Amino acid sequence: MKAQQGIPSGLPAAHYYRANDPQWHWLEERDDPQVSAFLEAANQQQADWFAPLSPLEEALYQSHLARRELAVTSLKTTLDHFTFWNETSAEDDYPCWWRHPNRQPEQQECFFDVRARAAEQDFYDMGDMALSPDEQWLAWTEDTQGDERFTLWLKALPNGTPVQLLSDIGAGLCWAEDQTATTATLLFTRFDDTQRPDSVWRLALSLMEPDAANEPVLVLREEDPEFWLGIGKTRSRSWLLLESGSKDTSEIHLLAAHSPDSAPLCIQQRQAGVEYSIDHRPGSFYRLHNQAGAHFQLDFLPESQLGQPQLNWQTLITHREEATLEGVDAFSWGLMLAERDHAQAQVRLRRLLFDAQHSCTLDETLALPEQPCSQMLEDAPHFDTQVVRLREESFTQPPSWFSLDLTSGERTLLKRVPVYGNLQPEQLISRRLWATSSDGEQVPVSVVMRADLADQPLPTLLYGYGAYGEALDPWFSIARLELLERGAAFAVAHVRGGGERGEPWYLNGKMAHKENSFNDFLAAREALVEQGVSDSQRIAAYGASAGGLLVGTCINRAPEKFCAALLDVPFLDVLRTMQNPELPLTTAEYSEWGNPEEPEVAERIAAYSPIDNIKAQIYPALWIEGSWFDTRVSYWEPAKFYAQVTQQQLGSAPILMRTDMSSGHGGASGRFKAWRDTARQDAFILWALGLHSQASSTAE
């Protein structure tokens, strides 16, 4: 190893530089001890630089804890036989799950202590929990590594001994409805060599001898490497759904829930570019699909036609230009729909009632407390319920849960997340701006700040994602209050590639249209300055995962526009990753980014891939985070980017990287460690925005 000329000799990038590998591809060799040595050296560099900010990190962390309700009890959910809830004590990372027989609260009992499961693990993630139909057995999956490979466990409730059934499977579980006093069936997924869930299996359980070995039986295998398999069940409990999907194409097989050993039935063969979902009410199937248009329409099918060569789907809601239908939930009385207004970038819930002849007798949209906000239907386990739960929140209001009586229209507040400390929700203000992108498109930008500071340009943290059609709908953050109280504004650029303005917004920010995402983000930055919201010299950018790609590209192209950037488990080596089909996710991502085996696609990706566009220039301060066990964005992507930017940095701003050596893509497990990580990041952001020495204060 030889230090590269031009890099200060004390930096890891100088010490570990290899002249025969200027792209740092050797970092992909996980078993090379020099790889972990390099990451640890970068961690030490970060720790040394950060040492003066450690008191601020501690103050942020303690203040965050003081603002938050630490002892948390969830809402109770009443099933057929028992009422369930969980409780997390003030000092614990993980909850205990409780139950009592319906209408007998005095008989409550803890049936699953997640704290005890996690106690001996450096990392612990609960993949899924599934109660048997009779509510007397619990199956769950857990990951103790961070690599998203799960182990399946089973126990009799409340105090049975946990039995390990399988390892190296997917997270999701689903019970069939064939349970007897002695037998039951579980369905789960398995991976191929690239960690793609490519198969659904059923496991016949002997409830008399749960530790007896059973051989899983293959139910369905997906051969196309671009498709993933998942499992679900209709609320009616009549059908299991085996869902195969790529980023833009769907195919669903139905399996009778009471006879899971029957043959799956494909309800609609896949067609390239056609996405659909299925729900069920006795007598009817419902299909939400984009076959007739990009914004989706809703059809229904008489159940009596199932299995016939030609299915006569009938339209309930046609494709419309002004809104995208995003979801359908079936109940015995009708449907609840989620639809997104394109102009307002707002989701609304819509209720449809049907009579015995399937004629619509009521079509109403639920009221919103404010705009923009997030309103969503919480899980409702009972098919016949006339009382549903709603969850509502915004950038200024914490999450609140309401029960809505669909018969009387009465709304009852069940729970609101409390906020403690000096800065209260009523002291905040949220704005919706519109930025003009390079092609004239109007891009929504959300901003939240202290109301008493809203008349002046503020240091600003600008956040973006812009991929997979994911919508950054308004969300409240207690951790964010630490930034706001110290005088920062928080802004969200709702760039194309996300789903905030419906399906067209997504389609116009992917594949050949990906450039729109970057142009939108930079336009959002300009709008914040031009409209007097942000101080032009103090704007920091934040992007995680695919959002790291967004921010990394913008930092390469316009580094002078930002005083700093935080890249969290960022997708940065896009071209090389997409050229390696053996990596997890790659083949499934072709319909998002393109397949670089096509020369024009490779050229297009190379034009924006952050790691392929690093150049000698003045970069702003960079804080880069990776995870050793990350299977979605390999640790070497942030590591190679860090090394190469360090080589090309012509300015004096620090280029820092921290790799969590015990976690995966989701970061630290356990809420206290996650909050500590947030405090560390926020200390860097406040430093970058020039607010690190400012006393916390709120106007009277």
XYZ file of C-alpha atoms in Angstrom:
700
model
C 0.000 0.000 0.000
C 1.225 3.469 -0.847
C -0.168 6.810 0.177
C -1.536 8.763 -2.768
C -0.005 12.113 -3.448
C -2.286 15.078 -2.742
C -4.276 13.506 0.109
C -3.255 14.399 3.666
C -1.303 11.392 4.851
C -3.319 10.980 8.020
C -6.543 10.140 6.195
C -7.634 6.530 5.624
C -8.039 7.183 1.889
C -4.340 7.992 1.680
C -3.120 5.074 3.762
C -5.261 2.414 2.046
C -5.046 3.720 -1.515
C -4.014 1.131 -4.124
C -2.583 2.599 -7.298
C -3.687 -0.405 -9.333
C -7.294 0.041 -8.198
C -8.173 3.755 -8.235
C -11.895 2.913 -8.150
C -11.469 1.128 -4.820
C -13.181 -2.028 -6.057
C -11.070 -4.050 -3.624
C -13.411 -2.840 -0.877
C -15.990 -5.311 -2.216
C -13.926 -8.213 -0.829
C -15.621 -8.553 2.540
C -13.244 -11.274 3.747
C -10.128 -9.173 3.127
C -9.056 -7.970 6.597
C -7.921 -4.715 5.051
C -11.540 -3.907 4.244
C -12.691 -3.887 7.843
C -9.436 -2.144 8.805
C -10.216 0.642 6.330
C -13.781 0.997 7.638
C -12.595 1.092 11.229
C -9.986 3.707 10.310
C -12.709 5.838 8.724
C -14.834 5.359 11.840
C -11.932 6.575 13.948
C -11.431 9.611 11.713
C -15.110 10.433 12.103
C -14.957 9.959 15.880
C -11.890 12.198 16.202
C -13.443 14.958 14.121
C -16.744 14.653 15.963
C -15.280 14.723 19.479
C -15.919 18.482 20.017
C -19.567 17.918 19.055
C -20.062 15.033 21.485
C -21.524 17.299 24.199
C -24.048 18.591 21.663
C -24.931 15.031 20.684
C -25.535 14.186 24.327
C -27.654 17.304 24.830
C -29.727 16.488 21.747
C -30.181 12.907 22.868
C -31.262 13.831 26.381
C -33.565 16.560 25.108
C -35.092 14.118 22.642
C -35.816 11.686 25.462
C -37.338 14.480 27.540
C -39.746 15.395 24.736
C -40.975 11.859 24.191
C -43.330 9.525 25.996
C -40.909 6.717 26.874
C -43.374 4.327 28.496
C -45.701 3.500 25.628
C -48.852 1.418 25.568
C -50.360 0.654 22.185
C -54.040 0.734 21.369
C -55.875 -2.474 22.154
C -57.152 -4.647 19.307
C -60.039 -7.008 19.933
C -60.020 -10.198 17.867
C -62.460 -13.121 18.035
C -61.377 -14.488 21.400
C -58.785 -12.173 22.942
C -57.859 -8.506 23.135
C -54.207 -7.797 22.319
C -51.822 -4.888 22.891
C -48.165 -4.197 23.651
C -46.365 -2.168 26.291
C -42.849 -0.755 26.206
C -41.498 0.432 29.547
C -39.562 3.670 29.813
C -36.141 2.034 29.949
C -36.632 -0.704 27.343
C -35.907 -0.915 23.636
C -38.500 -3.567 22.905
C -42.079 -4.270 23.995
C -43.951 -6.995 25.802
C -47.130 -8.271 24.196
C -50.212 -8.760 26.355
C -53.676 -10.212 26.003
C -56.832 -10.866 27.969
C -60.002 -12.789 27.093
C -62.556 -10.480 25.542
C -64.563 -8.606 28.192
C -62.323 -9.995 30.963
C -59.529 -7.387 31.379
C -58.734 -8.624 34.867
C -57.216 -11.778 33.298
C -54.456 -10.002 31.386
C -51.203 -11.872 30.784
C -47.901 -11.201 29.012
C -47.584 -13.829 26.305
C -44.500 -12.631 24.411
C -41.537 -10.708 25.829
C -39.591 -9.271 22.918
C -37.115 -7.723 25.382
C -36.021 -11.178 26.454
C -35.617 -12.311 22.831
C -33.355 -9.346 22.066
C -31.424 -9.257 25.343
C -28.466 -11.362 24.201
C -28.243 -9.951 20.670
C -26.206 -7.034 19.333
C -28.858 -6.685 16.647
C -32.486 -7.765 16.774
C -35.294 -7.197 14.318
C -38.740 -8.735 14.488
C -39.775 -9.598 10.956
C -43.398 -10.633 11.431
C -45.744 -11.917 14.127
C -48.751 -14.045 13.215
C -51.483 -15.402 15.481
C -53.125 -18.699 14.610
C -56.834 -18.603 13.720
C -57.774 -19.794 17.219
C -55.395 -17.181 18.737
C -53.625 -19.846 20.821
C -50.370 -20.083 18.846
C -47.855 -17.437 17.896
C -45.453 -17.734 14.980
C -42.801 -15.110 14.359
C -39.655 -14.431 12.355
C -36.572 -12.677 13.680
C -33.262 -11.409 12.295
C -30.309 -11.247 14.689
C -27.715 -10.203 12.124
C -29.127 -7.332 10.111
C -28.897 -9.157 6.782
C -32.678 -9.666 6.521
C -32.470 -13.451 6.649
C -34.997 -14.618 9.191
C -35.558 -17.562 11.519
C -39.052 -18.977 12.100
C -40.229 -19.657 15.666
C -43.424 -21.042 17.168
C -44.888 -21.161 20.670
C -48.147 -22.093 22.345
C -49.755 -19.180 24.175
C -49.302 -17.920 26.703
C -46.253 -19.673 28.159
C -45.172 -22.409 25.765
C -41.478 -22.988 25.075
C -40.384 -21.340 21.792
C -39.480 -23.868 19.111
C -37.243 -22.989 16.169
C -38.800 -24.396 13.007
C -36.757 -23.008 10.099
C -33.914 -20.625 9.325
C -32.822 -18.502 6.361
C -36.328 -17.591 5.208
C -38.200 -14.375 4.384
C -39.785 -12.148 6.992
C -43.466 -12.614 6.176
C -45.805 -15.273 7.564
C -49.415 -16.225 6.995
C -51.608 -18.842 8.682
C -54.076 -20.737 6.551
C -57.600 -21.166 7.908
C -57.470 -24.960 8.164
C -56.556 -25.181 11.852
C -57.924 -28.067 13.894
C -57.282 -29.088 17.484
C -54.091 -30.883 16.425
C -52.919 -29.423 13.096
C -52.449 -26.127 11.289
C -50.651 -24.723 8.253
C -48.192 -21.837 7.961
C -47.052 -20.226 4.717
C -43.722 -18.449 4.280
C -41.228 -17.388 1.604
C -37.678 -18.468 0.794
C -34.855 -16.766 -1.090
C -32.769 -17.601 -4.114
C -29.006 -16.982 -4.212
C -29.512 -13.234 -4.689
C -31.821 -12.994 -1.667
C -34.868 -12.614 -3.867
C -38.004 -14.165 -2.316
C -38.603 -16.565 -5.181
C -40.825 -19.224 -3.619
C -43.799 -19.716 -1.301
C -43.870 -22.794 0.924
C -46.400 -24.309 3.280
C -45.477 -25.980 6.530
C -47.889 -28.461 8.087
C -47.695 -28.204 11.865
C -48.481 -30.832 14.443
C -49.740 -28.799 17.376
C -49.379 -31.810 19.634
C -45.655 -32.065 18.806
C -44.599 -28.645 17.521
C -40.914 -29.536 17.619
C -41.404 -32.559 15.367
C -39.624 -32.022 12.064
C -41.844 -31.281 9.102
C -40.710 -30.906 5.548
C -42.038 -27.729 3.932
C -43.876 -28.194 0.652
C -43.339 -25.887 -2.300
C -46.528 -24.037 -3.248
C -45.307 -21.669 -5.943
C -41.953 -20.722 -7.449
C -41.186 -17.589 -9.432
C -38.549 -18.193 -12.085
C -38.308 -14.663 -13.484
C -35.431 -12.929 -11.629
C -37.205 -9.558 -11.837
C -40.194 -10.797 -9.795
C -40.570 -11.214 -6.031
C -43.134 -13.329 -4.231
C -45.163 -12.285 -1.201
C -48.068 -13.739 0.772
C -51.242 -12.294 2.249
C -54.827 -13.070 3.181
C -58.085 -11.305 2.446
C -59.901 -9.756 5.396
C -62.770 -12.123 4.609
C -60.330 -14.946 5.517
C -61.521 -16.871 2.489
C -58.445 -16.558 0.282
C -54.691 -16.583 0.568
C -52.963 -14.265 -1.908
C -49.676 -15.343 -3.490
C -48.473 -12.123 -5.017
C -45.730 -12.078 -7.640
C -44.536 -8.681 -8.753
C -41.768 -6.711 -10.365
C -41.507 -2.938 -10.096
C -44.171 -2.508 -12.783
C -45.959 -5.836 -13.325
C -48.193 -8.013 -11.126
C -49.540 -11.544 -11.065
C -51.641 -12.964 -8.230
C -52.512 -16.580 -7.473
C -55.413 -17.406 -5.175
C -55.316 -20.255 -2.706
C -58.394 -21.308 -0.757
C -57.553 -20.414 2.850
C -59.413 -23.419 4.259
C -57.664 -25.885 1.932
C -54.099 -24.633 1.486
C -52.980 -27.903 -0.106
C -55.167 -27.184 -3.156
C -53.655 -25.868 -6.378
C -53.166 -22.085 -6.643
C -55.329 -20.367 -9.249
C -53.962 -17.426 -11.224
C -56.675 -14.765 -11.356
C -54.995 -12.778 -14.129
C -51.901 -13.702 -16.128
C -49.132 -11.140 -16.047
C -48.871 -8.555 -18.778
C -45.784 -6.371 -18.989
C -46.456 -3.024 -17.338
C -49.817 -4.042 -15.837
C -50.057 -3.815 -12.052
C -53.051 -4.987 -10.061
C -54.174 -5.931 -6.578
C -57.060 -8.135 -5.434
C -59.495 -8.035 -2.544
C -62.585 -10.088 -1.782
C -66.094 -9.912 -0.380
C -68.279 -13.019 -0.408
C -69.753 -13.064 -3.873
C -67.256 -10.638 -5.444
C -63.595 -10.080 -6.202
C -62.218 -6.574 -6.652
C -59.335 -5.685 -8.936
C -57.463 -2.381 -8.736
C -55.392 -2.131 -11.936
C -53.674 0.175 -14.421
C -54.530 -1.800 -17.543
C -56.956 0.887 -18.684
C -54.759 3.825 -17.669
C -51.797 4.806 -15.527
C -53.960 6.168 -12.698
C -55.729 2.845 -12.014
C -59.375 1.881 -12.100
C -61.486 -0.466 -9.957
C -63.385 -3.476 -11.326
C -65.370 -6.272 -9.716
C -65.982 -9.885 -10.703
C -68.800 -12.164 -9.515
C -67.126 -14.933 -7.536
C -69.127 -17.524 -9.465
C -66.984 -16.798 -12.530
C -63.739 -17.770 -10.829
C -61.959 -20.440 -12.826
C -63.802 -19.770 -16.083
C -61.695 -19.262 -19.222
C -63.085 -15.770 -19.769
C -63.663 -13.471 -16.779
C -66.203 -10.700 -17.125
C -64.795 -7.905 -14.969
C -67.178 -4.978 -14.545
C -66.031 -1.417 -13.906
C -66.871 0.303 -10.618
C -64.598 3.369 -10.854
C -63.111 4.363 -14.175
C -59.651 5.738 -14.837
C -59.505 9.493 -14.196
C -56.916 12.114 -15.086
C -57.147 14.066 -11.839
C -56.600 11.258 -9.283
C -54.802 7.966 -8.748
C -56.546 5.088 -6.968
C -53.950 3.753 -4.543
C -55.684 1.110 -2.426
C -58.843 -0.837 -1.748
C -59.974 -2.507 1.500
C -63.038 -4.764 1.397
C -65.531 -5.161 4.231
C -68.845 -6.986 4.404
C -70.715 -3.713 3.823
C -68.572 -2.351 1.002
C -65.174 -0.811 0.308
C -62.773 1.776 1.655
C -60.627 3.354 -1.055
C -57.503 5.480 -0.873
C -57.146 7.918 -3.741
C -54.591 10.655 -4.378
C -55.519 14.052 -5.732
C -52.830 14.991 -8.274
C -53.201 18.743 -8.011
C -53.061 18.900 -4.203
C -50.695 15.956 -3.676
C -53.143 14.744 -1.018
C -54.539 11.284 -0.228
C -58.218 10.976 0.692
C -60.217 8.046 2.020
C -63.442 7.191 0.229
C -66.235 4.904 1.426
C -68.527 2.910 -0.855
C -71.609 1.000 0.367
C -73.319 -1.723 -1.682
C -76.702 -3.380 -1.523
C -77.398 -7.071 -2.129
C -77.421 -6.501 -5.911
C -74.032 -4.803 -5.753
C -75.465 -1.388 -6.486
C -73.643 1.498 -4.806
C -75.901 3.140 -2.221
C -73.355 5.529 -0.697
C -70.197 7.181 -2.034
C -68.571 9.604 0.403
C -65.129 11.053 1.057
C -63.973 11.269 4.666
C -63.227 14.736 6.026
C -59.597 15.820 6.503
C -58.468 17.746 9.600
C -56.142 19.932 7.496
C -54.254 19.983 4.199
C -51.700 18.708 3.581
C -51.865 15.853 6.075
C -51.692 12.083 6.220
C -54.887 10.168 6.867
C -54.836 6.402 6.665
C -57.002 3.451 7.547
C -55.501 1.368 10.333
C -55.735 -2.411 10.220
C -59.290 -3.592 10.907
C -59.284 -7.334 11.590
C -63.064 -7.785 11.615
C -64.722 -8.120 8.241
C -68.119 -6.970 9.546
C -66.976 -4.027 11.654
C -68.878 -0.764 11.412
C -66.229 1.053 13.451
C -62.870 1.679 11.795
C -59.698 3.298 13.071
C -58.033 6.244 11.385
C -54.500 7.517 11.889
C -53.861 11.197 11.167
C -50.755 13.369 11.375
C -49.078 16.320 9.661
C -45.783 18.182 9.737
C -47.065 20.160 12.740
C -49.403 17.716 14.497
C -48.304 14.414 16.094
C -50.002 11.120 15.194
C -53.559 10.762 16.464
C -55.813 7.722 16.307
C -59.579 8.024 16.004
C -62.394 5.541 15.886
C -64.982 6.371 13.259
C -68.459 4.913 13.628
C -69.581 4.464 10.043
C -73.230 4.243 11.091
C -73.458 7.418 13.170
C -70.450 9.299 11.790
C -69.118 9.855 15.322
C -65.340 10.334 15.636
C -63.703 9.501 18.956
C -60.102 10.330 19.804
C -58.413 7.161 21.052
C -54.823 8.301 21.434
C -52.547 11.196 20.527
C -48.787 11.014 20.815
C -47.857 13.468 23.595
C -45.116 16.033 23.051
C -43.242 17.397 26.063
C -40.810 20.285 26.333
C -40.737 23.938 25.359
C -41.605 23.646 21.678
C -45.181 22.511 21.173
C -47.040 21.666 17.948
C -49.092 24.869 18.083
C -45.849 26.868 17.894
C -45.018 25.373 14.489
C -46.157 26.384 11.040
C -46.140 24.368 7.833
C -46.149 25.742 4.303
C -46.553 24.244 0.850
C -44.412 25.935 -1.793
C -44.227 25.225 -5.507
C -40.899 25.135 -7.311
C -40.551 25.460 -11.084
C -38.318 22.697 -12.435
C -36.151 22.981 -15.544
C -38.944 21.751 -17.826
C -41.572 24.021 -16.285
C -43.160 21.357 -14.063
C -44.449 22.575 -10.698
C -42.851 20.620 -7.850
C -44.406 20.678 -4.368
C -42.097 21.564 -1.499
C -43.217 21.209 2.113
C -41.638 23.274 4.888
C -42.066 23.263 8.656
C -40.520 25.773 11.057
C -41.140 27.743 14.215
C -44.011 30.140 13.613
C -42.148 33.036 15.266
C -39.264 32.663 12.779
C -41.367 32.295 9.645
C -40.725 35.841 8.416
C -36.983 35.423 7.809
C -34.647 33.177 5.791
C -33.633 30.238 7.970
C -30.895 27.632 7.914
C -32.612 24.665 6.257
C -32.347 20.907 6.041
C -33.720 19.779 2.648
C -34.832 16.149 2.438
C -35.641 14.100 -0.649
C -36.177 10.549 -1.868
C -37.804 10.310 -5.294
C -37.933 6.621 -6.236
C -40.221 3.579 -6.428
C -43.328 5.753 -6.338
C -42.892 6.232 -2.575
C -44.823 9.277 -1.391
C -43.373 11.485 1.324
C -46.721 12.374 2.823
C -46.651 14.688 5.861
C -45.226 13.114 8.996
C -44.490 14.440 12.461
C -41.106 13.887 14.097
C -40.237 14.472 17.722
C -36.532 14.254 16.874
C -37.026 17.010 14.282
C -38.091 19.380 17.087
C -34.442 19.555 18.161
C -33.553 21.185 14.846
C -36.627 23.409 14.725
C -36.201 24.722 18.253
C -32.642 25.778 17.484
C -33.828 27.834 14.532
C -33.652 25.485 11.542
C -36.365 24.862 8.972
C -37.066 21.379 7.636
C -38.106 21.071 3.993
C -39.175 18.143 1.831
C -38.731 18.221 -1.938
C -41.508 16.049 -3.398
C -39.553 15.269 -6.561
C -40.692 13.168 -9.495
C -39.953 9.493 -9.011
C -41.970 9.601 -5.806
C -45.722 9.208 -5.685
C -46.883 12.467 -4.114
C -48.813 13.565 -7.202
C -49.962 10.119 -8.209
C -48.761 7.555 -10.703
C -47.720 10.111 -13.377
C -45.353 11.686 -10.842
C -43.645 8.336 -10.370
C -43.445 7.439 -14.051
C -41.925 10.812 -14.905
C -39.047 10.272 -12.472
C -37.821 6.776 -13.346
C -35.912 5.027 -16.123
C -35.314 7.476 -19.015
C -36.956 10.268 -16.971
C -34.693 9.994 -13.925
C -33.069 13.345 -14.683
C -36.322 14.990 -13.582
C -35.682 13.897 -9.998
C -32.355 15.728 -9.821
C -33.658 18.830 -11.563
C -36.648 18.915 -9.219
C -34.472 18.717 -6.106
C -32.246 21.562 -7.227
C -35.323 23.570 -8.217
C -36.762 23.017 -4.731
C -33.555 24.389 -3.260
C -33.828 27.497 -5.445
C -37.493 28.031 -4.589
C -36.730 27.953 -0.865
C -34.233 30.767 -1.348
C -36.280 32.808 -3.836
C -39.401 32.689 -1.659
C -37.518 33.856 1.405
C -37.746 30.634 3.409
C -34.083 29.592 3.417
C -30.703 31.215 3.913
C -28.885 30.512 0.638
C -25.564 29.920 2.418
C -26.973 27.500 4.962
C -28.867 24.716 3.214
C -27.923 21.107 3.972
C -29.241 18.131 1.995
C -30.300 14.761 3.412
C -30.947 11.555 1.462
C -31.191 7.930 2.551
C -30.994 4.795 0.405
C -32.346 5.811 -3.040
C -32.559 9.318 -1.607
C -28.792 9.095 -1.219
C -28.597 8.672 -4.983
C -30.710 11.805 -5.392
C -28.587 13.909 -3.051
C -25.277 12.388 -4.170
C -25.985 13.303 -7.784
C -27.022 16.844 -6.871
C -23.904 17.302 -4.743
C -21.733 16.253 -7.686
C -23.525 18.642 -10.029
C -24.004 21.677 -7.805
C -21.838 21.363 -4.688
C -21.911 25.116 -4.153
C -25.675 25.002 -3.537
C -25.278 23.183 -0.211
C -23.201 23.758 2.877
C -23.348 20.060 3.734
C -24.995 16.764 2.862
C -25.872 13.696 4.881
C -25.984 10.432 2.905
C -27.497 7.579 4.908
C -26.999 4.011 3.564
C -26.895 5.696 0.153
C -27.302 3.995 -3.240
C -24.281 5.534 -4.965
C -22.610 2.931 -7.202
C -25.646 2.592 -9.443
C -24.039 1.454 -12.689
C -21.741 -1.196 -11.203
C -24.484 -2.533 -8.939
C -26.967 -2.789 -11.788
C -24.341 -4.611 -13.863
C -24.067 -7.377 -11.252
C -27.185 -9.613 -11.305
C -25.748 -11.742 -8.489
C -26.285 -8.962 -5.954
C -29.519 -8.820 -3.963
C -32.163 -6.590 -5.560
C -30.348 -5.978 -8.857
C -32.589 -7.919 -11.231
C -35.723 -6.668 -9.504
C -34.493 -3.102 -10.048
C -34.253 -3.284 -13.838
C -37.723 -1.803 -14.238
C -36.796 1.107 -11.940
C -33.381 2.070 -13.331
C -33.027 -0.014 -16.488
C -30.832 -2.945 -17.501
C -27.328 -1.668 -18.319
C -26.734 -4.587 -20.673
C -28.465 -2.239 -23.098
C -25.782 0.295 -24.131
C -28.113 3.303 -24.072
C -29.249 2.386 -20.552
C -25.672 2.013 -19.340
C -24.858 5.416 -20.827
C -27.883 6.984 -19.161
C -27.100 5.548 -15.723
C -23.424 6.460 -16.029
C -24.432 10.076 -16.601
C -25.914 10.383 -13.095
C -24.515 7.522 -10.975
C -22.875 9.457 -8.118
C -19.735 7.366 -7.864
C -19.126 7.671 -11.621
C -19.342 11.457 -11.593
C -16.990 12.413 -8.782
C -14.559 15.081 -9.930
C -11.961 17.433 -8.547
C -13.993 20.290 -7.077
C -14.899 21.933 -3.802
C -17.315 19.595 -2.062
C -19.414 20.673 0.914
C -19.066 18.855 4.227
C -20.238 15.261 3.807
C -21.459 12.823 6.448
C -21.805 9.345 4.943
C -23.269 6.349 6.786
C -23.176 2.681 5.830
C -23.920 -0.673 7.446
C -21.745 -3.784 7.353
C -24.643 -6.232 7.033
C -26.697 -4.152 4.605
C -28.018 -6.399 1.822
C -29.894 -3.626 0.019
C -27.070 -1.126 -0.359
C -23.773 -2.917 0.180
C -21.377 -1.303 2.650
C -18.840 -0.747 -0.136
C -21.033 1.772 -1.976
C -20.712 4.514 0.669
C -17.133 3.383 1.366
C -15.977 3.757 -2.241
C -17.760 7.090 -2.581
C -16.142 8.360 0.617
C -12.686 7.302 -0.538
C -12.978 8.826 -3.990
C -14.510 12.126 -2.842
C -11.721 12.395 -0.268
C -9.241 12.044 -3.139
C -10.973 14.724 -5.230
C -11.837 17.242 -2.501
C -10.328 20.637 -3.359
C -11.910 22.408 -0.404
C -11.382 22.222 3.330
C -14.780 20.843 4.379
C -14.606 17.436 6.075
C -15.526 14.248 4.237
C -16.593 11.779 6.934
C -17.901 8.231 6.947
C -19.268 6.032 9.675
C -20.011 2.334 9.119
C -22.208 0.552 11.643
C -20.494 -2.817 11.936
C -23.461 -4.526 13.624
C -26.520 -3.524 11.615
C -28.177 -3.653 8.220
C -30.046 -1.314 5.904
C -32.500 -0.147 8.555
C -29.718 0.973 10.870
C -29.504 0.325 14.575
C -31.943 -2.028 16.245
C -33.514 -0.895 19.486
C -35.097 2.507 19.868
C -32.478 4.028 22.190
C -29.582 3.239 19.871
C -31.588 4.529 16.920
C -32.316 7.765 18.801
C -28.637 8.063 19.674
C -27.744 7.716 15.996
C -30.279 10.433 15.155
C -28.768 12.740 17.777
C -25.316 12.197 16.263
C -26.573 13.042 12.789
C -28.447 16.083 14.088
C -25.322 17.371 15.821
C -23.536 17.285 12.462
C -26.461 19.024 10.749
C -26.578 21.793 13.372
C -22.820 22.246 13.022
C -23.147 22.481 9.241
C -25.993 25.010 9.529
C -24.051 27.128 12.024
C -26.503 26.427 14.838
C -24.386 24.138 17.020
C -23.499 26.758 19.609
C -26.874 28.486 19.675
C -28.810 28.119 22.909
C -32.111 26.355 22.635
C -34.918 28.859 22.919
C -38.491 29.332 21.859
C -40.295 32.634 21.589
C -42.828 33.306 24.266
